[in-house]
Amino acid sequence: MIQQIFFGFLATAGFAFLFNVPIDAIVVSGLSGAVGWAGYLLVMKIYPSTVAATFIASLLIGIMGEIFAQRKKYPTTIFVIPGIIPLVPGAYSYKTVLAIIQGNNKQAFDLGLQTIGIALAIAAGLMFVISFARIRRR
């Protein structure tokens, strides 16, 4: 599990570097992704649902992004967008299209629903954190 969290850190820091995040924010951005991935793995052990795990992970990444944005005086998106990248359901999207091409309509439907559920979990998790942060600032 520690190895996966470390790779979550590396993936997030790599995408932060790719997105031209300021150098002093890359490690912190990687930390945000590592915490999100740790939350994902923990929820998957307790309750094996990719949608629920993705929702909790996106909540954690959003919270970390808001905290780091206040401390570093950078926009929240610098910490949130690279952290969310490991959660994006690219493999599920690929498998959905592959099932459609192969004519496995039932499998394509199931995988498509899973892909949509994960995407909605990411959006809902970030929406809750961003809305709560804006209400709290008023």
mmCIF file of C-alpha atoms in Angstrom:
data_model
loop_
_atom_site.group_PDB
_atom_site.id
_atom_site.type_symbol
_atom_site.label_atom_id
_atom_site.label_comp_id
_atom_site.label_asym_id
_atom_site.label_seq_id
_atom_site.Cartn_x
_atom_site.Cartn_y
_atom_site.Cartn_z
ATOM 1 C CA MET A 1 0.000 0.000 0.000
ATOM 2 C CA ILE A 2 2.906 2.371 0.787
ATOM 3 C CA GLN A 3 4.325 1.690 -2.665
ATOM 4 C CA GLN A 4 1.001 2.580 -4.331
ATOM 5 C CA ILE A 5 0.757 5.806 -2.314
ATOM 6 C CA PHE A 6 4.313 6.679 -3.376
ATOM 7 C CA PHE A 7 3.395 6.061 -7.015
ATOM 8 C CA GLY A 8 0.292 8.231 -6.519
ATOM 9 C CA PHE A 9 2.633 10.964 -5.307
ATOM 10 C CA LEU A 10 4.916 10.516 -8.319
ATOM 11 C CA ALA A 11 2.037 10.517 -10.805
ATOM 12 C CA THR A 12 0.550 13.665 -9.329
ATOM 13 C CA ALA A 13 3.901 15.448 -9.115
ATOM 14 C CA GLY A 14 4.616 14.414 -12.699
ATOM 15 C CA PHE A 15 1.353 15.853 -13.953
ATOM 16 C CA ALA A 16 1.956 19.000 -11.888
ATOM 17 C CA PHE A 17 5.320 19.383 -13.635
ATOM 18 C CA LEU A 18 3.666 18.725 -17.000
ATOM 19 C CA PHE A 19 1.029 21.411 -16.284
ATOM 20 C CA ASN A 20 3.748 24.002 -15.459
ATOM 21 C CA VAL A 21 2.847 24.260 -11.781
ATOM 22 C CA PRO A 22 5.385 26.494 -9.967
ATOM 23 C CA ILE A 23 8.372 24.501 -8.734
ATOM 24 C CA ASP A 24 7.713 25.184 -5.043
ATOM 25 C CA ALA A 25 4.172 23.802 -5.398
ATOM 26 C CA ILE A 26 4.990 20.543 -7.216
ATOM 27 C CA VAL A 27 5.887 18.560 -4.088
ATOM 28 C CA VAL A 28 2.843 19.882 -2.243
ATOM 29 C CA SER A 29 0.671 19.020 -5.225
ATOM 30 C CA GLY A 30 2.138 15.514 -5.199
ATOM 31 C CA LEU A 31 1.312 15.263 -1.510
ATOM 32 C CA SER A 32 -2.303 16.134 -2.309
ATOM 33 C CA GLY A 33 -2.454 13.316 -4.835
ATOM 34 C CA ALA A 34 -0.788 10.879 -2.424
ATOM 35 C CA VAL A 35 -3.350 11.634 0.297
ATOM 36 C CA GLY A 36 -6.178 11.252 -2.213
ATOM 37 C CA TRP A 37 -4.816 7.931 -3.440
ATOM 38 C CA ALA A 38 -4.337 6.719 0.149
ATOM 39 C CA GLY A 39 -7.982 7.565 0.827
ATOM 40 C CA TYR A 40 -9.003 5.694 -2.318
ATOM 41 C CA LEU A 41 -7.069 2.572 -1.276
ATOM 42 C CA LEU A 42 -8.389 2.714 2.288
ATOM 43 C CA VAL A 43 -12.019 2.963 1.173
ATOM 44 C CA MET A 44 -11.473 0.135 -1.323
ATOM 45 C CA LYS A 45 -10.299 -2.079 1.550
ATOM 46 C CA ILE A 46 -13.255 -1.185 3.772
ATOM 47 C CA TYR A 47 -16.008 -0.977 1.150
ATOM 48 C CA PRO A 48 -14.904 -2.212 -2.304
ATOM 49 C CA SER A 49 -16.732 0.282 -4.513
ATOM 50 C CA THR A 50 -14.749 2.317 -7.020
ATOM 51 C CA VAL A 51 -17.415 5.033 -7.088
ATOM 52 C CA ALA A 52 -17.442 5.462 -3.286
ATOM 53 C CA ALA A 53 -13.644 5.321 -3.124
ATOM 54 C CA THR A 54 -13.342 7.910 -5.888
ATOM 55 C CA PHE A 55 -15.828 10.194 -4.121
ATOM 56 C CA ILE A 56 -13.880 10.041 -0.835
ATOM 57 C CA ALA A 57 -10.573 10.518 -2.648
ATOM 58 C CA SER A 58 -11.869 13.571 -4.512
ATOM 59 C CA LEU A 59 -13.154 14.994 -1.210
ATOM 60 C CA LEU A 60 -9.679 14.562 0.303
ATOM 61 C CA ILE A 61 -7.954 16.079 -2.731
ATOM 62 C CA GLY A 62 -10.349 19.038 -2.673
ATOM 63 C CA ILE A 63 -9.762 19.613 1.046
ATOM 64 C CA MET A 64 -5.995 19.356 0.601
ATOM 65 C CA GLY A 65 -6.185 21.731 -2.370
ATOM 66 C CA GLU A 66 -8.077 24.347 -0.343
ATOM 67 C CA ILE A 67 -5.639 24.085 2.588
ATOM 68 C CA PHE A 68 -2.538 24.267 0.387
ATOM 69 C CA ALA A 69 -3.986 27.140 -1.647
ATOM 70 C CA GLN A 70 -4.455 29.216 1.503
ATOM 71 C CA ARG A 71 -0.976 28.431 2.816
ATOM 72 C CA LYS A 72 0.955 28.811 -0.460
ATOM 73 C CA LYS A 73 -1.157 31.684 -1.875
ATOM 74 C CA TYR A 74 -1.749 29.877 -5.178
ATOM 75 C CA PRO A 75 -5.050 29.018 -6.876
ATOM 76 C CA THR A 76 -6.731 25.829 -5.682
ATOM 77 C CA THR A 77 -6.658 24.345 -9.177
ATOM 78 C CA ILE A 78 -2.852 24.071 -9.022
ATOM 79 C CA PHE A 79 -3.232 21.416 -6.334
ATOM 80 C CA VAL A 80 -6.553 19.831 -7.333
ATOM 81 C CA ILE A 81 -6.203 19.162 -11.062
ATOM 82 C CA PRO A 82 -2.939 17.151 -10.895
ATOM 83 C CA GLY A 83 -4.298 15.285 -7.860
ATOM 84 C CA ILE A 84 -7.464 14.239 -9.657
ATOM 85 C CA ILE A 85 -5.650 12.834 -12.710
ATOM 86 C CA PRO A 86 -4.935 9.378 -11.148
ATOM 87 C CA LEU A 87 -8.667 9.036 -10.400
ATOM 88 C CA VAL A 88 -9.892 9.769 -13.934
ATOM 89 C CA PRO A 89 -11.517 6.598 -15.309
ATOM 90 C CA GLY A 90 -9.439 6.297 -18.471
ATOM 91 C CA ALA A 91 -9.112 2.504 -18.277
ATOM 92 C CA TYR A 92 -12.882 2.113 -17.817
ATOM 93 C CA SER A 93 -13.513 4.404 -20.796
ATOM 94 C CA TYR A 94 -11.114 2.360 -22.912
ATOM 95 C CA LYS A 95 -12.714 -0.926 -21.856
ATOM 96 C CA THR A 96 -16.179 0.506 -22.610
ATOM 97 C CA VAL A 97 -15.200 1.462 -26.156
ATOM 98 C CA LEU A 98 -13.433 -1.878 -26.629
ATOM 99 C CA ALA A 99 -16.566 -3.757 -25.507
ATOM 100 C CA ILE A 100 -18.680 -1.702 -27.934
ATOM 101 C CA ILE A 101 -16.315 -2.506 -30.797
ATOM 102 C CA GLN A 102 -16.327 -6.202 -29.923
ATOM 103 C CA GLY A 103 -20.131 -6.227 -29.773
ATOM 104 C CA ASN A 104 -20.388 -7.011 -26.045
ATOM 105 C CA ASN A 105 -23.293 -4.665 -25.417
ATOM 106 C CA LYS A 106 -24.083 -5.854 -21.875
ATOM 107 C CA GLN A 107 -20.436 -5.471 -20.787
ATOM 108 C CA ALA A 108 -20.216 -2.092 -22.540
ATOM 109 C CA PHE A 109 -23.319 -0.898 -20.719
ATOM 110 C CA ASP A 110 -21.979 -2.020 -17.326
ATOM 111 C CA LEU A 111 -18.558 -0.453 -17.938
ATOM 112 C CA GLY A 112 -20.166 2.732 -19.267
ATOM 113 C CA LEU A 113 -22.255 3.060 -16.125
ATOM 114 C CA GLN A 114 -19.140 2.527 -14.021
ATOM 115 C CA THR A 115 -17.284 5.207 -15.997
ATOM 116 C CA ILE A 116 -20.123 7.700 -15.596
ATOM 117 C CA GLY A 117 -20.396 6.897 -11.876
ATOM 118 C CA ILE A 118 -16.690 7.543 -11.311
ATOM 119 C CA ALA A 119 -16.806 10.796 -13.276
ATOM 120 C CA LEU A 120 -19.823 11.963 -11.279
ATOM 121 C CA ALA A 121 -18.104 10.965 -8.007
ATOM 122 C CA ILE A 122 -15.107 13.147 -8.910
ATOM 123 C CA ALA A 123 -17.360 16.073 -9.794
ATOM 124 C CA ALA A 124 -19.528 15.683 -6.685
ATOM 125 C CA GLY A 125 -16.564 15.392 -4.318
ATOM 126 C CA LEU A 126 -14.915 18.524 -5.667
ATOM 127 C CA MET A 127 -18.230 20.386 -5.798
ATOM 128 C CA PHE A 128 -18.896 19.704 -2.091
ATOM 129 C CA VAL A 129 -15.465 20.933 -1.018
ATOM 130 C CA ILE A 130 -15.433 24.017 -3.244
ATOM 131 C CA SER A 131 -18.985 24.992 -2.237
ATOM 132 C CA PHE A 132 -18.234 24.525 1.463
ATOM 133 C CA ALA A 133 -15.030 26.578 1.155
ATOM 134 C CA ARG A 134 -16.840 29.431 -0.589
ATOM 135 C CA ILE A 135 -19.633 29.467 1.992
ATOM 136 C CA ARG A 136 -17.033 29.436 4.788
ATOM 137 C CA ARG A 137 -15.167 32.442 3.314
ATOM 138 C CA ARG A 138 -18.277 34.657 3.418
#
